[in-house]
CSV table of C-alpha atoms and ligand atoms in Angstrom, one decimal:
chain,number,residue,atom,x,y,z
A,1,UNK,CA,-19.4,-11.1,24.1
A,2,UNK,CA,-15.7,-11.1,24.6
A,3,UNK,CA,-13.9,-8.2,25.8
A,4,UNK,CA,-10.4,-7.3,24.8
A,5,UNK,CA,-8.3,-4.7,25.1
A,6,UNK,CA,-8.1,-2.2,22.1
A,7,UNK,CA,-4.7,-3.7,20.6
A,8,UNK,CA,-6.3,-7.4,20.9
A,9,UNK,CA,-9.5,-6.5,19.2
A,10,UNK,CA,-7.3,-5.1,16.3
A,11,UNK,CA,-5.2,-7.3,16.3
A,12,UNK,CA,-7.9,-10.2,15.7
A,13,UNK,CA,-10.0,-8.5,13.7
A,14,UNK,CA,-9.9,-10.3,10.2
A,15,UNK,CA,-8.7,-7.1,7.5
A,16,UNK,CA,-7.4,-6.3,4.2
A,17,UNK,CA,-4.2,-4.0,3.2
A,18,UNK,CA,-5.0,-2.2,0.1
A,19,UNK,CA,-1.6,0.5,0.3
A,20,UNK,CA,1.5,-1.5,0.7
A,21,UNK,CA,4.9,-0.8,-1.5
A,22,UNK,CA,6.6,-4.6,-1.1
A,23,UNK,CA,10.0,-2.4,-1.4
A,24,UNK,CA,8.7,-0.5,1.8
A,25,UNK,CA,8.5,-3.4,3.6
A,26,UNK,CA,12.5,-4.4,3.4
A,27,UNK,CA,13.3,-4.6,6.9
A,28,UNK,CA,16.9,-3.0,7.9
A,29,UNK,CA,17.9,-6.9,8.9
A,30,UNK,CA,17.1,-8.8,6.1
A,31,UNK,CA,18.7,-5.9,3.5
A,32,UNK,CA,22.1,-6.7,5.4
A,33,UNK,CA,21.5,-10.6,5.1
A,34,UNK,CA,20.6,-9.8,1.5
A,35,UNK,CA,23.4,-7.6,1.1
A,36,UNK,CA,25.6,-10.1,2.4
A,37,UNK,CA,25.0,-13.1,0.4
A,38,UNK,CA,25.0,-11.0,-2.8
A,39,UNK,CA,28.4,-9.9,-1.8
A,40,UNK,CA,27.2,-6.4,-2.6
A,41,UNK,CA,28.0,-2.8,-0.1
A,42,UNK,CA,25.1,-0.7,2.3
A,43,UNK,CA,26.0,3.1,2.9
A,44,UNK,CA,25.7,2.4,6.1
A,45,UNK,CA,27.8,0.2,8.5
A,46,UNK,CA,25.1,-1.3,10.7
A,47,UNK,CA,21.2,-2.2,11.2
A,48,UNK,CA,21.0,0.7,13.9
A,49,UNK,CA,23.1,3.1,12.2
A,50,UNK,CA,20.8,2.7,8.9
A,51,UNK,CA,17.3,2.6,11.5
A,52,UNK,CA,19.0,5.7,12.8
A,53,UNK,CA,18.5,7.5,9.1
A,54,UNK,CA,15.1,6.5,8.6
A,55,UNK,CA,14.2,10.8,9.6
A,56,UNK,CA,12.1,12.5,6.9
A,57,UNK,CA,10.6,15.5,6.3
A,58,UNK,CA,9.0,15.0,3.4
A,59,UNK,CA,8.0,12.5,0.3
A,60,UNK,CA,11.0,12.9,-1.3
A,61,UNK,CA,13.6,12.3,1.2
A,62,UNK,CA,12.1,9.0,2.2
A,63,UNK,CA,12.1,8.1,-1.7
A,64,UNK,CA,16.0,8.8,-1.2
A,65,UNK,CA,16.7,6.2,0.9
A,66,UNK,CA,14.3,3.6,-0.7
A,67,UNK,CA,15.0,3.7,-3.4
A,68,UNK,CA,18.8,2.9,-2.0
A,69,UNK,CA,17.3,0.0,-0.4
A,70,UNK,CA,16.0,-1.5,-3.0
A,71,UNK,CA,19.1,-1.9,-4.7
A,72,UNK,CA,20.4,-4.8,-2.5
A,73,UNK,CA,17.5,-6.6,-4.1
A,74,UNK,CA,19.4,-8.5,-7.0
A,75,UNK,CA,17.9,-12.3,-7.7
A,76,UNK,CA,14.6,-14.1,-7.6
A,77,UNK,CA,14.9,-15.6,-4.1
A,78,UNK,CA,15.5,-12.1,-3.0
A,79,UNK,CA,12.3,-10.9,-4.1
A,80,UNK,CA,10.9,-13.7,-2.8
A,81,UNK,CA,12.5,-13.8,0.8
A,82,UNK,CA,11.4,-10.1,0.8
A,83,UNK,CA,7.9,-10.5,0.1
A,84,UNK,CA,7.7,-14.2,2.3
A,85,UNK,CA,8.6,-12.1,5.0
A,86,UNK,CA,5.7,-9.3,4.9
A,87,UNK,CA,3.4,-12.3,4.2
A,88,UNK,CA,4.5,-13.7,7.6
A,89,UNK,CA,3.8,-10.2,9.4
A,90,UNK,CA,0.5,-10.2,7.5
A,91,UNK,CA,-0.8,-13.2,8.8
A,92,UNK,CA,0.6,-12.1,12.4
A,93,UNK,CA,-1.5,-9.3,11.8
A,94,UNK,CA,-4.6,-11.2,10.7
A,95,UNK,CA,-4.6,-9.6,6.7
A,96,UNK,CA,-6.6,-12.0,5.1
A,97,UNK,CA,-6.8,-10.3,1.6
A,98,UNK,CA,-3.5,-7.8,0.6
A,99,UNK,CA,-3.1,-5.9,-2.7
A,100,UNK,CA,0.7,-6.1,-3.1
A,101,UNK,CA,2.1,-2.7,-5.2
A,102,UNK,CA,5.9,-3.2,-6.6
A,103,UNK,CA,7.6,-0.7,-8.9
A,104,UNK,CA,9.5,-2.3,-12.1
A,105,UNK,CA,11.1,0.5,-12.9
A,106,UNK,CA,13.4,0.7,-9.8
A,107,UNK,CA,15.0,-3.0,-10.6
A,108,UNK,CA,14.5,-3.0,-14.6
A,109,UNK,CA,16.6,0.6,-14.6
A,110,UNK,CA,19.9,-0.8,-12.9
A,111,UNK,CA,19.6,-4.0,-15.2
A,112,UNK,CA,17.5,-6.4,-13.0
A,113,UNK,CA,14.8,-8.5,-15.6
A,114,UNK,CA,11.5,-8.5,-15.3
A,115,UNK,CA,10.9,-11.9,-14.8
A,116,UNK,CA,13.4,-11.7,-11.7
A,117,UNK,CA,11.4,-9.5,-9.7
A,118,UNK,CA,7.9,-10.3,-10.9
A,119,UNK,CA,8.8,-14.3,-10.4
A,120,UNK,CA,9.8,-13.8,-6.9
A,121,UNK,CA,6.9,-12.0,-6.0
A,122,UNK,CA,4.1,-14.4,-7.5
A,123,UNK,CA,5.9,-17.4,-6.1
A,124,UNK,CA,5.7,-16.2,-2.2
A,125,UNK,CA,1.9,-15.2,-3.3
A,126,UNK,CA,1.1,-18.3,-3.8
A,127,UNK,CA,3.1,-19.7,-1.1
A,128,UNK,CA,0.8,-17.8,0.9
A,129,UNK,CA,-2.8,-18.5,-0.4
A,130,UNK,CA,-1.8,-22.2,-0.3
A,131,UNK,CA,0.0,-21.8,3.6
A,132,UNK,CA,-1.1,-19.1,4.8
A,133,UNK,CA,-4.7,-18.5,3.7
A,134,UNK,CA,-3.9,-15.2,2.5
A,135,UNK,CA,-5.0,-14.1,-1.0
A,136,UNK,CA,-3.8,-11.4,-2.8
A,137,UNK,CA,-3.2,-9.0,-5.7
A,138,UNK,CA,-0.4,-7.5,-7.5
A,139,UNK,CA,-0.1,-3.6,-8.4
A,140,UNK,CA,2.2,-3.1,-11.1
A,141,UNK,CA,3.1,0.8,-10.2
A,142,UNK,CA,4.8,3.2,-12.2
A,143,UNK,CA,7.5,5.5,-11.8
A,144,UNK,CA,5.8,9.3,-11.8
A,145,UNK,CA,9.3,10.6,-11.9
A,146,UNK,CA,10.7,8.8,-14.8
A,147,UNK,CA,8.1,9.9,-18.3
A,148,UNK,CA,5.4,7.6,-19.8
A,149,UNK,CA,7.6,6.2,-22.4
A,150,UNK,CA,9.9,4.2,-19.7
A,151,UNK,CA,6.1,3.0,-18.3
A,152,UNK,CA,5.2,2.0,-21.8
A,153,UNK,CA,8.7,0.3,-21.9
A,154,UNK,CA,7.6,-1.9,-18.6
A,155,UNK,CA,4.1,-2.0,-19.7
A,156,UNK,CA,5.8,-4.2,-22.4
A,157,UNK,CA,6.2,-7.3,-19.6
A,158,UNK,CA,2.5,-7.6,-19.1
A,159,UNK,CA,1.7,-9.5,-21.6
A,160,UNK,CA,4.0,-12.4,-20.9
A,161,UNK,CA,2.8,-12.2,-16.9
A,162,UNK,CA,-1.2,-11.0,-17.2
A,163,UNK,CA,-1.7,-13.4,-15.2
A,164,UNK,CA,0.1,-12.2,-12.4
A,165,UNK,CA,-0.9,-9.0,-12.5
A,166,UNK,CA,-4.6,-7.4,-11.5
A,167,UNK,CA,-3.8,-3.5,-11.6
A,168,UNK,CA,-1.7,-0.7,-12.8
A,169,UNK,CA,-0.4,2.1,-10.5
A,170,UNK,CA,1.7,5.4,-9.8
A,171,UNK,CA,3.7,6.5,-7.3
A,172,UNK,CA,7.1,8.2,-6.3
A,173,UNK,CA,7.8,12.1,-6.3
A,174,UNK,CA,4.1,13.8,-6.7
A,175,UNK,CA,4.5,17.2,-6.7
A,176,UNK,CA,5.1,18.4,-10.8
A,177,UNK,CA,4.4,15.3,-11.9
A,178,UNK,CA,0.7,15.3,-12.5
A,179,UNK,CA,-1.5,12.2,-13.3
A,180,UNK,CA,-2.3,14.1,-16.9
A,181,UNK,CA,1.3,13.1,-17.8
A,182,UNK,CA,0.5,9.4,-17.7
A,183,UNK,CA,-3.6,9.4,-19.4
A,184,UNK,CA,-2.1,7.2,-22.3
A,185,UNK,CA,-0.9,4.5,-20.3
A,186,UNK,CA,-3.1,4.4,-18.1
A,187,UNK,CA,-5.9,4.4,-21.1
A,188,UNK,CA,-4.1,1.4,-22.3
A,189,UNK,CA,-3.9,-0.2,-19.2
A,190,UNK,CA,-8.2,0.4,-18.8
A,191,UNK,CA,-8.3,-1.1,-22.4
A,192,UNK,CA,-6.5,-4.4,-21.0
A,193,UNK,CA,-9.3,-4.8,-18.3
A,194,UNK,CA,-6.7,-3.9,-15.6
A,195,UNK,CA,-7.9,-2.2,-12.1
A,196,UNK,CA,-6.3,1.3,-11.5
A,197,UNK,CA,-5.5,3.0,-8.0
A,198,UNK,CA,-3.2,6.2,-8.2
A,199,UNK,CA,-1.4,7.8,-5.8
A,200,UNK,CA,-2.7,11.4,-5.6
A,201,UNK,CA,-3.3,14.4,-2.9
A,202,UNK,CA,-0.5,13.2,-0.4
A,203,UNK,CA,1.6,16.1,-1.1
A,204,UNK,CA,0.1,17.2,-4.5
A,205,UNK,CA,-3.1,19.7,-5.2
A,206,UNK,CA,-6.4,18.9,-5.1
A,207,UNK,CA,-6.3,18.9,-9.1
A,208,UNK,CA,-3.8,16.0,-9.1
A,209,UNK,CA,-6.6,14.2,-7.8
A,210,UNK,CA,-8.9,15.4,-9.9
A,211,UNK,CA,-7.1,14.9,-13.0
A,212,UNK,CA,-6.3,10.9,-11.8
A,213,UNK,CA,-10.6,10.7,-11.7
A,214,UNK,CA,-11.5,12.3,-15.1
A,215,UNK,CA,-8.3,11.4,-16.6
A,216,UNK,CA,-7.2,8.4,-15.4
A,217,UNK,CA,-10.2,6.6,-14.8
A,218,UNK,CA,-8.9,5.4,-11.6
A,219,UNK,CA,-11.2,2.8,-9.4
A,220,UNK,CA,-9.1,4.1,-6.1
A,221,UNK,CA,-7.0,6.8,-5.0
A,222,UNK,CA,-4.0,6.0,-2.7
A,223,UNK,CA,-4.0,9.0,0.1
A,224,UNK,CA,-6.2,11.4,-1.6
A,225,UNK,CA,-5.9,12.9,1.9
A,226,UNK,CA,-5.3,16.5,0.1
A,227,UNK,CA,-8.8,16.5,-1.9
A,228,UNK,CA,-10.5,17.7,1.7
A,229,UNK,CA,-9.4,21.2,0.4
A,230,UNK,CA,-12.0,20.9,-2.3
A,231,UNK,CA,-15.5,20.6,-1.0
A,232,UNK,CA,-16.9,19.7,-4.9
A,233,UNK,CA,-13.5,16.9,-5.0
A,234,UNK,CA,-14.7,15.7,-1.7
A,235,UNK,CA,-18.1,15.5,-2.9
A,236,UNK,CA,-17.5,13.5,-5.9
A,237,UNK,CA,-15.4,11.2,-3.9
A,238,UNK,CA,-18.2,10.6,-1.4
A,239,UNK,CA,-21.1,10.2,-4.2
A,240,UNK,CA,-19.1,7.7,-6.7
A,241,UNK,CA,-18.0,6.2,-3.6
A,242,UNK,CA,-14.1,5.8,-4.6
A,243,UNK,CA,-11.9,4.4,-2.1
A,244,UNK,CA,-9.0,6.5,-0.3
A,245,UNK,CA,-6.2,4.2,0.9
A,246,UNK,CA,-5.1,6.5,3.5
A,247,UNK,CA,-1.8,5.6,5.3
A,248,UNK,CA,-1.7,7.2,8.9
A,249,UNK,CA,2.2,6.6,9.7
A,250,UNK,CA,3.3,7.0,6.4
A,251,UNK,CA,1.6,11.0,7.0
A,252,UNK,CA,2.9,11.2,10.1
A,253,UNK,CA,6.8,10.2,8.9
A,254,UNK,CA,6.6,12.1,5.8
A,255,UNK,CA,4.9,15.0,7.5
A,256,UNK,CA,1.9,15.0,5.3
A,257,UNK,CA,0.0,15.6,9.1
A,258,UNK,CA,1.7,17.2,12.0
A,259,UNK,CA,0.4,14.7,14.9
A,260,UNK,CA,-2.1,11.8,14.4
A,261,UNK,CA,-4.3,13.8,16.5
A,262,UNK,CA,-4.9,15.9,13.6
A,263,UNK,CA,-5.1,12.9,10.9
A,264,UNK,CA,-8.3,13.4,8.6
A,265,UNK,CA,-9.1,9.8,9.0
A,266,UNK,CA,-12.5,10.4,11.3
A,267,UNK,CA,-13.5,13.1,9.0
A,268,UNK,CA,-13.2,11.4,5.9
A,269,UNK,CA,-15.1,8.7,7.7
A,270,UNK,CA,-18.4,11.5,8.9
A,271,UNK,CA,-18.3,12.5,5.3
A,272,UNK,CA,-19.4,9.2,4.1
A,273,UNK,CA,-15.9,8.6,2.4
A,274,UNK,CA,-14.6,4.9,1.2
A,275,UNK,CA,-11.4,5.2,3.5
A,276,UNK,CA,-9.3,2.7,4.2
A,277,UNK,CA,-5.8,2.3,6.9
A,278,UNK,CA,-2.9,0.7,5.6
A,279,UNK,CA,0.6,0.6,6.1
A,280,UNK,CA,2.3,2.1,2.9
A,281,UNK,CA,5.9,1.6,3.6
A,282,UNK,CA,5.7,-0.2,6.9
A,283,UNK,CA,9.7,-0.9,7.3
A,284,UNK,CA,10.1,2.8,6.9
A,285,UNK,CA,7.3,4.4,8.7
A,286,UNK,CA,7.6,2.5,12.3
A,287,UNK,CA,4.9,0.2,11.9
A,288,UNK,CA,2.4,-2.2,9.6
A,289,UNK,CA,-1.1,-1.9,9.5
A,290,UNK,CA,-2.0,-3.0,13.0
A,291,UNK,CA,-0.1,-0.3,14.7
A,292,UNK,CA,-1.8,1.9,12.4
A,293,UNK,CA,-4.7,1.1,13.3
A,294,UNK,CA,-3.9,0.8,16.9
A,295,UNK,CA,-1.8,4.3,17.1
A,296,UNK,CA,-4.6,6.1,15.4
A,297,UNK,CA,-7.2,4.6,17.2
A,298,UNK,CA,-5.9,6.1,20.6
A,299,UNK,CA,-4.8,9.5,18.3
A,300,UNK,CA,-8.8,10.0,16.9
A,301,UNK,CA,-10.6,7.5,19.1
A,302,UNK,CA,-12.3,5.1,17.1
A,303,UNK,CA,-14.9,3.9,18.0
A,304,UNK,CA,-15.9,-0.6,17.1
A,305,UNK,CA,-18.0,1.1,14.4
A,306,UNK,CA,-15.1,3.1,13.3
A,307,UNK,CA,-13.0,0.2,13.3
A,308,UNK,CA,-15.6,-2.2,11.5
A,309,UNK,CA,-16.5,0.6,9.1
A,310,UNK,CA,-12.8,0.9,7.9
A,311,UNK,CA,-12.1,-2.8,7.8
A,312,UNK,CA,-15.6,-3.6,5.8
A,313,UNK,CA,-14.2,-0.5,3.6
A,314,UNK,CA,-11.3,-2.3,2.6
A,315,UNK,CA,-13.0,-5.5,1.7
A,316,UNK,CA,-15.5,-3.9,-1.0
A,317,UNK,CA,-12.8,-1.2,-2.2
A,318,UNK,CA,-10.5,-4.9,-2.9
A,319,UNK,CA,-9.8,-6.0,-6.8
A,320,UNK,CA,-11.6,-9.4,-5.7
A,321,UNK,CA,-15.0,-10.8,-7.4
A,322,UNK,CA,-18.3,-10.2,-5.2
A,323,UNK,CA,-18.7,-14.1,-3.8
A,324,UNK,CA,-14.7,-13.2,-2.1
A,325,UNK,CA,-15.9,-10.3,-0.5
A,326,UNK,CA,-18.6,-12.1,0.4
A,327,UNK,CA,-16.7,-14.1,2.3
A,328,UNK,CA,-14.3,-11.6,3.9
A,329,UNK,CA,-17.6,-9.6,5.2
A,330,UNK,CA,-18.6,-13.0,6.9
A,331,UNK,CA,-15.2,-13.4,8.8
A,332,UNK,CA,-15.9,-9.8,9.9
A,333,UNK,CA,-19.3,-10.0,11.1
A,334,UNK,CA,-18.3,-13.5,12.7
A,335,UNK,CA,-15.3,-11.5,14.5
A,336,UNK,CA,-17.5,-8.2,14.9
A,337,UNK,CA,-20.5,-9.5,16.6
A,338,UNK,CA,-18.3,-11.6,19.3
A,339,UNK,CA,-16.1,-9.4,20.4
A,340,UNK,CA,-15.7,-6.0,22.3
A,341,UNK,CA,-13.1,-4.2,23.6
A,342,UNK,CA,-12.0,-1.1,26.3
A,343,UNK,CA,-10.2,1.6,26.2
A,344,UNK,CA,-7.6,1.6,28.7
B,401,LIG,N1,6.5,4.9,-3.1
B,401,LIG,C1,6.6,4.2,-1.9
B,401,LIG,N2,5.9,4.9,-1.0
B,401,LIG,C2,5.3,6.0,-1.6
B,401,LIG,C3,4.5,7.0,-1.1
B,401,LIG,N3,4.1,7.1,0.1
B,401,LIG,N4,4.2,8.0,-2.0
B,401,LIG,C4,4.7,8.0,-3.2
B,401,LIG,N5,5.4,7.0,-3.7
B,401,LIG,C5,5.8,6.0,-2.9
B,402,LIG,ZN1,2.2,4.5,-1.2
């Protein structure tokens, strides 16, 4: 048995990212380089003087200023560059498997196409099986705080790109903009064979959450870290075994938890919950999914169950066909069963 320290053993471990906005990954750098080469202005004069506004205190004021960001992002190799880049930090980080969400809306709404964005993407994703050994998925996510017609608009673009696309999702500003507001796309969506994950219970109710299960039909719930205030929501969860893809910086940052020492994460884990750890908007949030691991780790103490528990989550809560997590639960076992490591 070989014994690391706690950041190696994480840092080997093979895992999967089920939570990760490819916007949210845009690293203050390469928007500048972008910027630059598209000849187009940042609010902001330098990479520290941006870093230096990266302070929320809540959902909403973060969405400010990615939203912002996003808006350097004009042409294919753009979207490509971006997303070649978190592929690079993923295999750093040994992701094996990663469920890639993007949001349409905030390119197709200032006059980007479609294809642009979507092409980009898919090209670095297969860049990445065939280079890196990394598979993935693509999350095509709506807009909560435009209505369902502009997400019936988007919708539109599947067609053309099924291929390319495994699942359907929401996100942006949660609170009075209930999952009920979406059940006809997202019906549609079921009707296509598409996966669903939604984001619900980071800052809204309980019956957000509820509403995305009976309404939405939803296979996973991104965060969900709310629904703990309802014993029955919490219950359901458990028994159907539906998949949380909590995001411990991203509630630290956003304030959705006051100190990782008080982060759910355990809890949801003693109640027999499907949670996962992932990054969410790692460019924003100081840190991708090994530092998440890593900082809650020393916050909660996990424990190597803890750890393997969480990663094995990830694998059977993935979009992928059993004989792929098959394989994924092998690399785990492989990594699992050789290695140890210390607290220090
Ligand atoms: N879009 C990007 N990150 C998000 C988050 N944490 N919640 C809602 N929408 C988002
Ligand atoms: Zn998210």
């Amino acid at each position: 048995m070989e014994n690391l320290s706690l950041e190696n053993f994480i840092k080997g471990i093979p895992k999967a990212e089920l939570h990760l906005h490819i916007e949210g990954t845009f690293e203050p750098e390469l928007m500048f380089e972008i910027a630059e080469r598209n000849n187009t202005k940042i609010d902001y004069s330098s990479v520290e003087e941006l870093k230096s506004a990266y302070n929320f205190n809540n959902l909403q004021e973060f969405l400010n200023i990615y939203y912002t960001g996003a808006k350097v992002l004009q042409k294919e190799e753009d979207f490509y560059d971006l997303t070649w880049a978190y592929f690079l930090k993923a295999k750093e980080d040994n992701i094996i498997h990663t469920e890639i969400m993007f949001d349409p809306q905030t390119h197709t709404e200032r006059g980007i196409p479609f294809d642009v964005v979507i092409n980009g993407i898919s090209k670095a994703q297969e860049k990445a099986k065939l280079e890196l050994g990394i598979t993935s998925k693509l999350i095509m996510s709506f807009l909560r705080h435009l209505d369902q017609n502009s997400a019936f608009e988007v919708y539109k673009n599947y067609e053309k790109h099924k291929e390319k696309i495994d699942a359907v999702g929401l996100d942006s500003s949660e609170v009075g903009n209930p999952p009920i507001l979406f059940s006809q796309i997202f019906s549609k969506a079921k009707n296509d064979g598409l996966k669903i994950t939604v984001h619900a219970g980071e800052e809204g109710p309980p019956e957000y959450v509820w509403q995305a299960l009976d309404i939405l039909n939803v296979h996973r719930i991104d965060h969900g870290n709310r629904s703990l205030e309802d014993v029955n929501l919490i219950n359901r969860i458990a028994q159907q075994q539906i998949a949380l893809t909590v995001c411990p910086l991203s509630n630290l940052k956003l304030k959705v938890v006051r100190d990782l020492k008080e982060h759910p994460l355990k809890k949801m884990l003693d109640l027999g919950i499907k949670v996962t750890v992932n990054s969410d908007d790692p460019a924003y949030f100081g840190g991708y999914i090994n530092e998440n691991f890593l900082a809650t780790a020393k916050a909660i103490n996990l424990t190597k169950e803890d750890i393997y528990k969480l990663i094995k989550n990830s694998f059977d809560a993935s979009f992928v066909c059993d004989s792929h997590k098959k394989q994924m639960f092998e690399r785990l076992e492989k990594y699992y069963s050789k290695t140890n490591f210390i607290y220090k």
